[in-house]
Amino acid sequence: DQQVKQNSPSLSVQEGRISILNCDYTNSMFDYFLWYKKYPAEGPTFLISISSIKDKNEDGRFTVFLNKSAKHLSLHIVPSQPGDSAVYFCAANRAGSYQLTFGKGTKLSVIP
Amino acid sequence: DAGVIQSPRHEVTEMGQEVTLRCKPISGHDYLFWYRQTMMRGLELLIYFNNNVPIDDSGMPEDRFSAKMPNASFSTLKIQPSEPRDSAVYFCASSPNTYEQYFGPGTRLTVT
């Protein structure tokens, strides 16, 4: 049973345009969400997070939106750059636990 | 800070052999996590420790897998005996008592 789902295995975007990566979750106990970025042959690195008490969090070119009623979050990258090409993982956490549940990832390719 | 250190980076072994993966967490981090990444199942949590004590090992697939953390700066994940289906990338991550986890570069295990 996959509690965190990233339904798009891959996404291609032109440099300078917006990249939108989506994530859905099923467990209503999740209250903190994170996005990780992974380059080949490296471990995932933390990118941005959002608490369930917020609906938006912004950090430079990266913005995460949370829609609790729909159990959906998205990561927006504006403008997209070739160095953003990587696999992006969505992760979720339950209150009182430091255990993360990850989605399977979306491979983003930013075309120059 | 050197980040999370894992060794070896690559391991090729024959079925039936014992495999030991090693991890040095970031100094001062109270939590240590072991993950396995495969194409089919994505990134799965195997076990995690808090202050060197195993908290949840429900993700450990079988008795062939064991993990230890003898002190705050070292952990091992052992597979004995190894099988071809154990082939995967194994990640270690540590956390300073926050939701964000810091990953090592991973160990790519191939069991023939």
Coordinates of C-alpha atoms in Angstrom, one line a residue:
Chain A
D1 CA 0.0 0.0 0.0
Q2 CA 1.7 3.2 -1.2
Q3 CA 0.9 6.0 1.1
V4 CA 2.8 8.6 -0.9
K5 CA 2.3 8.6 -4.6
Q6 CA 4.1 10.4 -7.4
N7 CA 2.2 9.4 -10.5
S8 CA 4.5 10.9 -13.1
P9 CA 7.7 9.0 -13.4
S10 CA 9.2 11.7 -15.6
L11 CA 8.8 15.3 -16.7
S12 CA 10.5 17.3 -19.4
V13 CA 10.5 21.1 -19.3
Q14 CA 12.2 23.9 -21.3
E15 CA 14.8 26.0 -19.6
G16 CA 13.2 29.1 -18.2
R17 CA 9.8 27.7 -17.9
I18 CA 7.9 26.4 -14.8
S19 CA 8.3 22.9 -13.6
I20 CA 5.4 21.4 -11.6
L21 CA 5.9 18.2 -9.7
N22 CA 3.0 16.6 -8.0
C23 CA 2.5 14.3 -5.1
D24 CA -0.6 12.7 -3.5
Y25 CA -0.9 11.0 -0.1
T26 CA -3.5 8.8 1.5
N27 CA -2.6 8.9 5.2
S28 CA -4.5 11.7 7.0
M29 CA -2.0 11.4 9.9
F30 CA 0.8 12.9 7.9
D31 CA 1.4 16.5 9.0
Y32 CA 4.8 17.5 7.6
F33 CA 5.9 17.1 4.0
L34 CA 9.3 17.4 2.4
W35 CA 10.8 17.4 -1.1
Y36 CA 14.2 15.9 -1.8
K37 CA 16.4 16.1 -4.9
K38 CA 18.7 13.3 -6.0
Y39 CA 21.4 13.4 -8.6
P40 CA 22.8 10.1 -10.0
A41 CA 25.3 8.3 -7.7
E42 CA 24.5 10.7 -4.8
G43 CA 22.1 10.5 -1.9
P44 CA 18.9 12.5 -1.8
T45 CA 19.4 16.1 -0.5
F46 CA 16.7 18.1 1.3
L47 CA 15.1 20.8 -0.8
I48 CA 12.1 22.3 0.9
S49 CA 9.4 21.4 3.4
I50 CA 5.9 22.4 4.5
S51 CA 3.9 21.9 7.7
S52 CA 0.3 21.0 7.5
I53 CA -0.7 24.3 9.1
K54 CA 0.5 26.1 6.0
D55 CA -0.6 26.0 2.4
K56 CA 2.5 27.5 0.8
N57 CA 6.2 27.7 1.5
E58 CA 8.6 29.5 -0.7
D59 CA 12.4 29.4 -1.0
G60 CA 13.9 31.3 -3.9
R61 CA 12.9 29.5 -7.1
F62 CA 11.2 26.7 -5.2
T63 CA 7.6 26.8 -3.9
V64 CA 5.7 24.0 -2.3
F65 CA 1.9 24.1 -2.2
L66 CA -0.2 21.9 0.1
N67 CA -3.9 21.2 -0.4
K68 CA -4.9 19.2 2.7
S69 CA -8.5 18.6 1.6
A70 CA -7.3 17.0 -1.6
K71 CA -4.3 15.3 0.1
H72 CA -2.1 16.8 -2.6
L73 CA 1.1 18.8 -2.7
S74 CA 3.1 20.2 -5.5
L75 CA 6.6 21.6 -6.1
H76 CA 7.0 24.5 -8.4
I77 CA 10.4 25.5 -9.8
V78 CA 10.5 28.9 -11.6
P79 CA 12.5 29.5 -13.7
S80 CA 13.7 26.0 -14.4
Q81 CA 17.4 25.6 -15.0
P82 CA 19.4 22.7 -16.6
G83 CA 21.0 22.1 -13.1
D84 CA 17.6 21.3 -11.8
S85 CA 17.6 18.0 -13.8
A86 CA 17.4 15.3 -11.2
V87 CA 15.0 12.9 -9.5
Y88 CA 12.6 14.6 -7.0
F89 CA 11.2 12.7 -4.1
C90 CA 8.1 13.7 -2.1
A91 CA 8.2 12.5 1.5
A92 CA 5.7 12.7 4.4
N93 CA 5.9 12.5 8.2
R94 CA 3.4 11.7 10.9
A95 CA 3.2 13.8 14.0
G96 CA 5.4 12.5 16.8
S97 CA 7.6 10.4 14.5
Y98 CA 10.8 11.1 12.7
Q99 CA 10.1 8.4 10.2
L100 CA 9.7 9.5 6.6
T101 CA 7.5 7.8 3.9
F102 CA 8.8 8.5 0.4
G103 CA 7.2 8.5 -3.0
K104 CA 8.9 6.7 -5.9
G105 CA 10.2 9.9 -7.4
T106 CA 9.8 12.0 -10.6
K107 CA 12.7 12.4 -13.0
L108 CA 12.9 16.0 -14.1
S109 CA 14.7 16.9 -17.3
V110 CA 15.3 20.6 -18.0
I111 CA 16.1 21.1 -21.7
P112 CA 18.4 24.0 -22.6
Chain B
D1 CA 31.3 18.9 8.1
A2 CA 32.0 15.8 6.0
G3 CA 28.3 14.8 5.9
V4 CA 27.1 11.2 6.3
I5 CA 29.8 8.7 5.2
Q6 CA 29.1 5.3 3.8
S7 CA 31.4 2.5 2.9
P8 CA 31.9 0.7 0.6
R9 CA 30.4 2.7 -2.3
H10 CA 30.1 -0.4 -4.3
E11 CA 30.0 -4.0 -3.3
V12 CA 29.8 -7.1 -5.5
T13 CA 29.4 -10.4 -3.9
E14 CA 28.2 -13.9 -4.5
M15 CA 25.0 -15.4 -3.3
G16 CA 25.4 -16.8 0.2
Q17 CA 28.2 -14.5 1.3
E18 CA 28.0 -12.1 4.2
V19 CA 27.8 -8.4 3.4
T20 CA 28.5 -5.6 5.8
L21 CA 27.6 -2.0 5.0
R22 CA 29.0 0.8 7.2
C23 CA 27.8 4.3 8.1
K24 CA 29.2 7.2 10.0
P25 CA 26.5 9.8 10.8
I26 CA 26.9 13.5 11.1
S27 CA 28.4 14.3 14.5
G28 CA 25.7 15.4 16.9
H29 CA 22.8 13.8 15.1
D30 CA 20.6 11.7 17.4
Y31 CA 18.8 9.7 14.7
L32 CA 20.2 7.3 12.2
F33 CA 18.2 5.6 9.4
W34 CA 18.9 2.8 7.0
Y35 CA 17.0 2.8 3.6
R36 CA 17.0 0.5 0.6
Q37 CA 16.2 1.8 -2.9
T38 CA 15.0 -0.5 -5.7
M39 CA 13.2 0.3 -9.0
M40 CA 10.2 -1.7 -7.9
R41 CA 9.7 -0.4 -4.4
G42 CA 11.4 2.9 -4.4
L43 CA 13.0 4.2 -1.2
E44 CA 12.1 2.0 1.8
L45 CA 13.0 2.5 5.4
L46 CA 14.5 -0.6 6.9
I47 CA 15.3 0.5 10.5
Y48 CA 16.1 3.6 12.5
F49 CA 17.9 4.3 15.7
N50 CA 17.6 7.1 18.3
N51 CA 20.6 7.7 20.5
N52 CA 22.0 4.3 19.4
V53 CA 18.9 2.4 20.3
P54 CA 16.8 0.7 17.6
I55 CA 13.4 2.2 17.5
D56 CA 11.6 0.6 14.6
D57 CA 12.9 -2.4 12.6
S58 CA 9.6 -3.3 11.0
G59 CA 11.0 -2.6 7.6
M60 CA 13.8 -5.1 7.8
P61 CA 12.8 -7.7 5.2
E62 CA 14.0 -10.9 6.8
D63 CA 16.1 -12.4 9.6
R64 CA 19.0 -12.4 7.2
F65 CA 19.2 -8.6 7.8
S66 CA 20.5 -7.1 11.0
A67 CA 21.7 -3.6 12.0
K68 CA 23.7 -2.4 14.9
M69 CA 24.8 1.0 16.3
P70 CA 27.5 0.3 18.9
N71 CA 28.2 4.1 19.4
A72 CA 27.0 7.5 18.2
S73 CA 29.4 7.6 15.3
F74 CA 29.1 4.2 13.7
S75 CA 26.4 1.8 12.4
T76 CA 26.4 -1.4 10.4
L77 CA 23.8 -3.2 8.2
K78 CA 24.6 -6.8 7.8
I79 CA 23.1 -9.3 5.3
Q80 CA 23.8 -13.0 6.0
P81 CA 23.5 -14.9 3.8
S82 CA 23.0 -12.5 0.8
E83 CA 20.7 -13.3 -2.1
P84 CA 20.4 -11.8 -5.6
R85 CA 17.1 -10.1 -4.6
D86 CA 19.1 -8.1 -2.1
S87 CA 20.7 -6.2 -4.9
A88 CA 19.9 -2.5 -4.4
V89 CA 21.3 0.8 -3.3
Y90 CA 21.4 1.1 0.5
F91 CA 21.4 4.6 2.0
C92 CA 22.2 5.7 5.5
A93 CA 20.8 9.0 6.8
S94 CA 21.0 11.0 10.0
S95 CA 19.0 13.7 11.6
P96 CA 19.5 16.2 14.4
N97 CA 16.1 15.6 16.0
T98 CA 14.3 17.4 13.2
Y99 CA 12.2 16.2 10.3
E100 CA 14.9 16.8 7.8
Q101 CA 17.2 13.9 7.2
Y102 CA 20.7 14.0 5.7
F103 CA 21.6 11.2 3.4
G104 CA 24.9 9.6 2.6
P105 CA 26.0 8.8 -1.0
G106 CA 24.8 5.2 -0.7
T107 CA 26.2 1.7 -1.2
R108 CA 25.4 -0.1 -4.5
L109 CA 25.1 -3.8 -3.7
T110 CA 25.2 -6.4 -6.4
V111 CA 24.7 -10.0 -5.4
T112 CA 25.4 -12.5 -8.2

